[in-house]
Amino acid sequence: MGTLYVVVSNTHLSDVTWRHIDVLVPHGTDSGDLTNDIKAIKATVAKPYTPDPGQESPNFTYFKDNRFRAAAPSRGQMTLPAQESFVLKLENIPVSDKAGLVLIAINELAWGGDLGKPPAPWPSVTNLALVKQTPQIPQNFRADRSLVGAGQGVVLRWDGPNHLDYWIGYPDGSSEPVSPPAQSPPAPYGPHQHIPTRPLSRGTTYTLIAGKTGSNGTVWPGYYLTTTVHAVIPEFESGARAPWVEGTRDRGRITFRGDGVSVDDRNGVPGTVTGGTADVNDVKAAKVKGRSPGSGWVDFPDTGITVHHGPDRDLGTVNATGVNTTWVGDRDGGKGWIGFPQAGVDIRKDGGQAWGALSADKADLNEVTAQWVEGRNGTKSRLAFTDTGVKITDPEGHRGTIVAGETNVRSVVTPWVSGPMPGAGWITFREEGVDVMRDSAVTFGTIRADSFEGKHEGTGRPLHRRLPPYEWPPKTSDSKQTPAKSRDLAVDPE
């Protein structure tokens, strides 16, 4: 690109009247042409002058063909005062490639001045000479894309002399030569391009090295230009260092701290980590929850862990194949608990070491060791296990009754024995022997046997008893009683 300034001066001591000034710019591709794109040139009045009262200030614009004209907007005549000047400017001129001498023609239609020159029917012509030279150094080093995504390559372009050798340098100090064009262009200066052989993985600054290679292979670099190309998704082989990393859209942030990393959401509070699998040595959290909204969750109080379910703090269920623990207890520390010693299971109560109660519908055991066994809720009889055997008591603590289909024992110690049905006979056991009673009353009954042998204490008559009230509870409402001593017996009055 080039810029051309034309200075218009009135060197006279008298005013000069003028109508227009034309600047003719040669355009084409020859060495004598200044540009090959004349309409790209911008024309302005760089330094105006103060016109006489009632006159206009000139404009400078493209007129036609290769001509730019300075004239009044109304195309009328204007006056340039004595010793006054103004400047016409042509900028953004795309200078053509070929070097050479360019002649710029200046045509002006003016009259007056010190000599009082009369108006002429045609303009006077003045030529300005410009020397157009071909650039001797490379320029405009650039990439087709400064931001490259997946599947897009890097293309580097520049303009420069064709007689120079070129290399592309990488950030690590290495370089690669640029192959010359298959057919040298006729101009000594022109466009060049190169596609780097290394794929772009992250932001890279390329260096264009221009120079000459000596006959012995020595490189004599002379010019350096740089341009940088970035990757949409950069890759780093050795890692990256940053105090934090933030998302571009959702603004989640990872901050790197001395003991690890912290994940925050867009509001700066602890955020969420989402992944398929987490392989860590230690997890510290206030709670751990399932992925769905209604999933169970676990929190970690000072005493251990608590399992919940649902949106509230309702306690949940633990499903497992097995549980290894020293003891199991109710959430209330003052209730029963189960301990697991080596010998089996201990059931304790009241949060202490006192033995507790086991309530169940059915128990299938090989052995039961207990001080006593009782019916539910204390409303039935109790079996107590003493050093000499088993003691049966009713709910009031009195001696109770055994009801069974058959009893096979070596010895029975009891005050009396009765039949199972109401009104049955019964037998009492006193120091002197056995009394057989009938009808659930204190009336002697009958012994039936194949043979009988006994004594009647010398009287030859059956003994009858006069019985005082006896402490042992009766079998039925008929109030069976047994004599306490043999002195209560007398001869039957009959």
Coordinates of C-alpha atoms in Angstrom, one line a residue, residues 64-447:
K64 CA -13.4 9.0 -14.1
D65 CA -10.9 6.6 -15.7
N66 CA -7.6 7.3 -14.0
R67 CA -8.5 10.8 -13.0
F68 CA -9.1 12.4 -9.5
R69 CA -10.4 15.9 -9.5
A70 CA -10.3 18.8 -7.0
A71 CA -13.1 21.3 -7.6
A72 CA -15.9 23.2 -6.0
P73 CA -19.1 21.2 -5.3
S74 CA -21.0 23.5 -7.7
R75 CA -18.2 23.3 -10.3
G76 CA -17.8 27.1 -10.1
Q77 CA -14.6 29.0 -10.0
M78 CA -12.7 29.6 -6.8
T79 CA -9.9 31.9 -5.6
L80 CA -6.7 30.8 -4.0
P81 CA -5.3 33.8 -2.1
A82 CA -1.7 34.9 -2.5
Q83 CA 0.9 32.9 -0.7
E84 CA -1.8 30.3 0.2
S85 CA -1.7 26.5 -0.3
F86 CA -3.6 23.3 0.3
V87 CA -2.7 19.5 0.1
L88 CA -4.4 16.7 -1.9
K89 CA -4.0 13.2 -0.6
L90 CA -4.3 9.8 -2.4
E91 CA -4.1 7.0 0.1
N92 CA -4.5 3.2 0.3
I93 CA -2.9 2.8 -3.1
P94 CA -2.3 -0.9 -4.0
V95 CA 1.1 -0.5 -5.6
S96 CA 1.6 -2.9 -8.5
D97 CA 4.4 -5.5 -8.4
K98 CA 6.8 -4.4 -11.1
A99 CA 9.4 -1.9 -10.2
G100 CA 9.9 1.2 -12.5
L101 CA 9.4 5.0 -13.0
V102 CA 5.8 6.3 -12.7
L103 CA 4.8 9.7 -14.1
I104 CA 1.8 11.4 -12.3
A105 CA 0.2 14.1 -14.5
I106 CA -1.3 17.2 -12.8
N107 CA -3.7 19.2 -14.9
E108 CA -5.0 22.5 -13.6
L109 CA -7.3 25.1 -15.1
A110 CA -6.3 28.4 -13.4
W111 CA -5.5 32.1 -14.3
G112 CA -4.5 35.4 -12.7
G113 CA -1.5 35.8 -10.4
D114 CA 1.2 38.5 -10.6
L115 CA 1.3 38.6 -14.4
G116 CA -2.5 38.7 -14.7
K117 CA -2.6 35.6 -16.9
P118 CA -5.9 35.4 -18.7
P119 CA -8.2 32.4 -18.6
A120 CA -7.2 29.6 -21.0
P121 CA -9.5 27.2 -22.8
W122 CA -7.5 24.2 -21.7
P123 CA -5.6 23.2 -18.6
S124 CA -1.9 23.4 -18.1
V125 CA 0.0 20.1 -17.5
T126 CA 2.7 19.3 -14.9
N127 CA 4.3 15.8 -14.4
L128 CA 5.5 14.4 -11.1
A129 CA 8.0 11.4 -11.2
L130 CA 7.7 8.5 -8.7
V131 CA 10.2 5.7 -8.4
K132 CA 8.3 2.4 -7.7
Q133 CA 10.5 -0.2 -6.1
T134 CA 9.8 -3.9 -5.4
P135 CA 10.0 -4.7 -1.6
Q136 CA 13.3 -6.4 -0.7
I137 CA 12.0 -8.0 2.5
P138 CA 9.1 -10.4 3.3
Q139 CA 6.0 -9.0 4.8
N140 CA 2.4 -9.8 5.6
F141 CA 3.2 -13.1 7.3
R142 CA -0.1 -14.6 8.4
A143 CA -2.2 -17.8 8.8
D144 CA -5.5 -18.5 7.0
R145 CA -7.0 -19.2 10.4
S146 CA -5.7 -18.0 13.7
L147 CA -8.0 -20.4 15.6
V148 CA -8.0 -24.0 14.3
G149 CA -10.4 -26.7 15.3
A150 CA -10.5 -30.5 14.8
G151 CA -9.9 -31.6 11.2
Q152 CA -8.6 -28.2 10.1
G153 CA -5.0 -27.6 9.0
V154 CA -2.7 -24.7 9.2
V155 CA -1.8 -22.7 6.1
L156 CA 0.9 -19.9 6.4
R157 CA 1.1 -17.2 3.8
W158 CA 3.4 -14.2 3.2
D159 CA 4.6 -11.8 0.5
G160 CA 8.3 -11.5 -0.3
P161 CA 11.1 -11.6 -2.8
N162 CA 11.4 -14.7 -4.8
H163 CA 15.2 -14.8 -4.7
L164 CA 15.3 -15.5 -0.9
D165 CA 15.2 -18.9 0.8
Y166 CA 12.6 -19.4 3.5
W167 CA 12.2 -21.6 6.6
I168 CA 9.4 -22.0 9.2
G169 CA 10.6 -22.1 12.8
Y170 CA 8.8 -23.9 15.6
P171 CA 8.7 -22.8 19.3
D172 CA 11.2 -25.5 20.3
G173 CA 13.9 -24.0 18.1
S174 CA 13.7 -26.4 15.2
S175 CA 12.8 -25.4 11.7
E176 CA 11.8 -26.8 8.3
P177 CA 12.6 -25.5 4.9
V178 CA 9.9 -24.1 2.6
S179 CA 9.9 -25.7 -0.8
P180 CA 10.2 -23.2 -3.7
P181 CA 7.2 -22.9 -6.1
A182 CA 7.1 -25.5 -8.9
Q183 CA 7.5 -22.7 -11.4
S184 CA 9.1 -19.4 -10.4
P185 CA 6.8 -16.5 -11.0
P186 CA 8.0 -14.0 -13.5
A187 CA 7.9 -11.2 -10.9
P188 CA 10.8 -10.9 -8.4
Y189 CA 8.3 -10.4 -5.6
G190 CA 5.2 -12.4 -5.0
P191 CA 3.0 -14.4 -2.6
H192 CA 4.3 -17.6 -0.8
Q193 CA 2.6 -20.2 1.3
H194 CA 3.6 -23.2 3.4
I195 CA 1.7 -26.0 5.3
P196 CA 3.6 -27.0 8.5
T197 CA 4.4 -30.7 8.7
R198 CA 3.7 -30.9 12.4
P199 CA 0.0 -31.1 13.5
L200 CA -1.2 -28.2 15.7
S201 CA -2.0 -29.4 19.2
R202 CA -2.0 -26.1 21.1
G203 CA -1.3 -22.4 20.6
T204 CA 1.9 -22.2 18.4
T205 CA 4.0 -19.2 17.3
Y206 CA 5.5 -19.8 13.9
T207 CA 8.6 -17.9 12.8
L208 CA 9.2 -17.0 9.1
I209 CA 13.0 -17.0 8.5
A210 CA 14.1 -15.4 5.2
G211 CA 17.7 -15.5 4.1
K212 CA 20.2 -17.1 1.7
T213 CA 21.9 -20.5 1.6
G214 CA 25.6 -20.3 0.8
S215 CA 27.4 -22.6 -1.6
N216 CA 28.8 -24.6 1.3
G217 CA 25.3 -25.0 2.8
T218 CA 25.6 -22.3 5.4
V219 CA 22.4 -20.5 6.1
W220 CA 22.5 -16.7 6.3
P221 CA 19.2 -15.6 7.8
G222 CA 18.3 -12.0 7.4
Y223 CA 14.6 -11.4 8.2
Y224 CA 12.2 -12.8 10.8
L225 CA 8.5 -12.5 11.0
T226 CA 6.1 -14.3 13.5
T227 CA 2.5 -15.2 13.6
T228 CA 0.5 -17.3 16.2
V229 CA -2.2 -19.9 15.7
H230 CA -4.3 -21.3 18.5
A231 CA -6.1 -24.6 18.8
V232 CA -9.8 -24.7 19.8
I233 CA -9.0 -27.6 22.2
P234 CA -5.3 -27.4 23.2
E235 CA -3.3 -30.4 24.2
F236 CA -0.2 -30.5 26.6
E237 CA 2.2 -33.4 26.7
S238 CA 3.9 -32.3 30.0
G239 CA 0.9 -30.8 31.8
A240 CA -0.4 -27.3 32.5
R241 CA -0.2 -24.9 35.5
A242 CA -3.0 -22.6 36.5
P243 CA -4.5 -21.4 39.8
W244 CA -7.9 -22.4 38.6
V245 CA -9.8 -23.6 35.5
E246 CA -13.3 -22.4 34.6
G247 CA -15.9 -23.5 32.1
T248 CA -16.8 -21.3 29.2
R249 CA -20.5 -21.8 29.3
D250 CA -21.7 -23.0 32.7
R251 CA -18.9 -21.3 34.6
G252 CA -18.1 -24.2 36.9
R253 CA -14.6 -23.9 38.4
I254 CA -11.8 -26.2 39.6
T255 CA -9.4 -24.5 42.0
F256 CA -6.0 -26.1 42.7
R257 CA -5.0 -26.0 46.3
G258 CA -2.1 -27.2 48.3
D259 CA -3.9 -30.4 49.4
G260 CA -5.7 -31.1 46.1
V261 CA -8.5 -29.5 44.2
S262 CA -11.9 -28.1 45.0
V263 CA -14.9 -28.0 42.7
D264 CA -17.3 -25.0 42.8
D265 CA -20.4 -24.1 40.9
R266 CA -21.1 -20.8 39.2
N267 CA -22.0 -19.2 42.6
G268 CA -18.7 -20.2 44.2
V269 CA -20.1 -22.8 46.5
P270 CA -19.1 -26.5 46.5
G271 CA -20.3 -28.1 43.2
T272 CA -21.0 -31.6 41.8
V273 CA -18.5 -34.0 40.3
T274 CA -20.1 -36.4 37.8
G275 CA -18.4 -39.5 36.5
G276 CA -18.7 -43.2 35.8
T277 CA -16.2 -44.5 38.4
A278 CA -14.2 -42.8 41.1
D279 CA -11.0 -44.7 42.3
V280 CA -9.7 -42.8 45.3
N281 CA -7.9 -43.7 48.6
D282 CA -10.1 -41.6 50.9
V283 CA -13.5 -39.8 50.6
K284 CA -14.5 -37.1 53.0
A285 CA -18.1 -36.0 52.7
A286 CA -21.0 -34.7 54.8
K287 CA -23.2 -37.3 53.1
V288 CA -23.3 -39.8 50.2
K289 CA -26.5 -40.1 48.1
G290 CA -27.8 -42.2 45.3
R291 CA -28.2 -40.7 41.8
S292 CA -32.0 -40.5 41.6
P293 CA -34.1 -38.0 43.6
G294 CA -35.6 -40.6 45.9
S295 CA -32.4 -42.6 46.5
G296 CA -31.2 -43.4 50.0
W297 CA -28.3 -41.5 51.5
V298 CA -25.8 -41.9 54.2
D299 CA -24.5 -39.2 56.5
F300 CA -21.6 -39.4 58.9
P301 CA -22.2 -38.2 62.5
D302 CA -19.5 -38.3 65.2
T303 CA -20.7 -41.7 66.4
G304 CA -20.5 -43.5 63.0
I305 CA -22.9 -43.6 60.0
T306 CA -26.6 -43.2 59.6
V307 CA -28.7 -44.6 56.6
H308 CA -31.6 -42.5 55.4
H309 CA -34.2 -42.7 52.6
G310 CA -36.5 -40.3 50.9
P311 CA -36.4 -36.5 50.9
D312 CA -36.5 -36.2 54.7
R313 CA -34.3 -37.8 57.3
D314 CA -36.3 -41.0 57.6
L315 CA -34.1 -43.9 58.6
G316 CA -33.5 -46.4 55.8
T317 CA -32.5 -50.1 55.4
V318 CA -29.1 -51.7 54.9
N319 CA -29.1 -54.8 52.6
A320 CA -26.0 -56.9 53.0
T321 CA -24.8 -60.5 52.8
G322 CA -23.3 -60.3 56.2
V323 CA -22.5 -58.0 59.1
N324 CA -19.4 -58.3 61.3
T325 CA -19.8 -56.3 64.4
T326 CA -19.1 -56.4 68.2
W327 CA -22.6 -55.7 69.2
V328 CA -26.0 -54.5 67.8
G329 CA -28.3 -52.2 69.7
D330 CA -31.3 -49.9 69.4
R331 CA -30.8 -46.3 68.4
D332 CA -31.8 -45.4 72.0
G333 CA -28.7 -46.2 74.0
G334 CA -30.8 -47.1 77.0
K335 CA -32.6 -50.1 75.4
G336 CA -31.6 -53.7 74.8
W337 CA -28.6 -54.8 72.9
I338 CA -27.0 -58.0 71.6
G339 CA -23.4 -58.8 72.1
F340 CA -21.4 -61.4 70.1
P341 CA -18.9 -63.2 72.3
Q342 CA -16.9 -66.2 71.0
A343 CA -19.3 -68.7 72.6
G344 CA -22.5 -67.3 71.0
V345 CA -24.9 -64.4 71.5
D346 CA -25.6 -62.3 74.7
I347 CA -28.9 -60.5 75.1
R348 CA -28.6 -57.5 77.5
K349 CA -31.1 -54.9 78.6
D350 CA -31.3 -51.3 79.6
G351 CA -28.1 -50.4 77.8
G352 CA -26.1 -52.2 80.5
Q353 CA -24.8 -55.7 81.3
A354 CA -28.0 -57.1 82.9
W355 CA -29.4 -60.1 81.0
G356 CA -32.4 -59.2 78.8
A357 CA -35.4 -61.1 77.4
L358 CA -35.8 -62.8 74.0
S359 CA -39.3 -62.7 72.5
A360 CA -40.0 -64.9 69.4
D361 CA -42.7 -66.9 67.8
K362 CA -40.6 -70.1 67.6
A363 CA -37.1 -71.1 68.7
D364 CA -35.3 -74.1 67.3
L365 CA -32.3 -74.8 69.5
N366 CA -30.0 -77.7 70.4
E367 CA -29.6 -76.5 74.0
V368 CA -31.1 -73.8 76.2
T369 CA -29.4 -72.6 79.4
A370 CA -31.6 -70.4 81.6
Q371 CA -32.3 -69.7 85.2
W372 CA -36.0 -70.0 84.5
V373 CA -38.6 -70.2 81.7
E374 CA -41.9 -68.3 81.8
G375 CA -44.9 -67.7 79.6
R376 CA -45.3 -64.4 77.7
N377 CA -46.2 -61.2 79.6
G378 CA -45.8 -62.9 83.0
T379 CA -49.4 -64.4 82.8
K380 CA -48.5 -68.0 82.7
S381 CA -46.6 -70.5 84.9
R382 CA -42.8 -70.5 85.3
L383 CA -40.2 -73.3 85.2
A384 CA -37.3 -72.6 87.5
F385 CA -34.1 -74.6 87.2
T386 CA -32.6 -75.3 90.7
D387 CA -29.6 -77.4 91.7
T388 CA -31.9 -80.4 92.4
G389 CA -34.2 -80.2 89.3
V390 CA -37.1 -78.2 88.0
K391 CA -39.6 -76.2 90.0
I392 CA -43.0 -75.4 88.5
T393 CA -45.0 -72.4 89.9
D394 CA -48.2 -70.8 88.8
P395 CA -48.5 -67.0 88.0
E396 CA -49.0 -66.3 91.8
G397 CA -45.8 -68.1 92.7
H398 CA -47.5 -71.2 94.1
R399 CA -46.6 -74.7 93.1
G400 CA -48.1 -75.4 89.6
T401 CA -49.3 -78.4 87.6
I402 CA -47.7 -80.5 84.9
V403 CA -50.1 -81.5 82.2
A404 CA -48.8 -84.2 79.8
G405 CA -49.9 -87.2 77.8
E406 CA -47.2 -89.4 79.4
T407 CA -44.5 -88.9 82.0
N408 CA -41.6 -91.3 82.3
V409 CA -39.6 -90.5 85.4
R410 CA -37.6 -92.4 88.1
S411 CA -39.1 -90.6 91.1
V412 CA -42.0 -88.2 91.8
V413 CA -42.1 -86.2 95.0
T414 CA -45.5 -84.6 95.5
P415 CA -48.1 -84.1 98.4
W416 CA -50.8 -85.7 96.3
V417 CA -51.7 -87.2 92.9
S418 CA -55.1 -86.8 91.1
G419 CA -56.8 -88.1 88.0
P420 CA -57.1 -85.7 85.1
M421 CA -60.9 -85.3 85.0
P422 CA -63.1 -83.3 87.4
G423 CA -64.3 -85.5 90.4
A424 CA -61.5 -88.0 89.9
G425 CA -60.0 -89.9 92.8
W426 CA -56.7 -88.7 94.3
I427 CA -53.9 -90.0 96.4
T428 CA -52.1 -88.3 99.3
F429 CA -48.7 -89.1 100.7
R430 CA -48.2 -88.9 104.4
E431 CA -45.4 -90.1 106.7
E432 CA -47.3 -93.3 107.6
G433 CA -48.2 -94.3 104.1
V434 CA -50.8 -93.5 101.3
D435 CA -54.4 -92.3 101.5
V436 CA -56.8 -93.0 98.6
M437 CA -59.6 -90.5 98.3
R438 CA -62.6 -90.3 96.0
D439 CA -64.9 -87.8 94.3
S440 CA -62.4 -85.0 94.7
A441 CA -63.5 -84.9 98.4
V442 CA -61.9 -85.8 101.7
T443 CA -63.5 -89.2 101.7
F444 CA -61.7 -92.5 101.5
G445 CA -61.9 -94.2 98.1
T446 CA -61.4 -97.7 96.8
I447 CA -58.3 -99.5 95.7

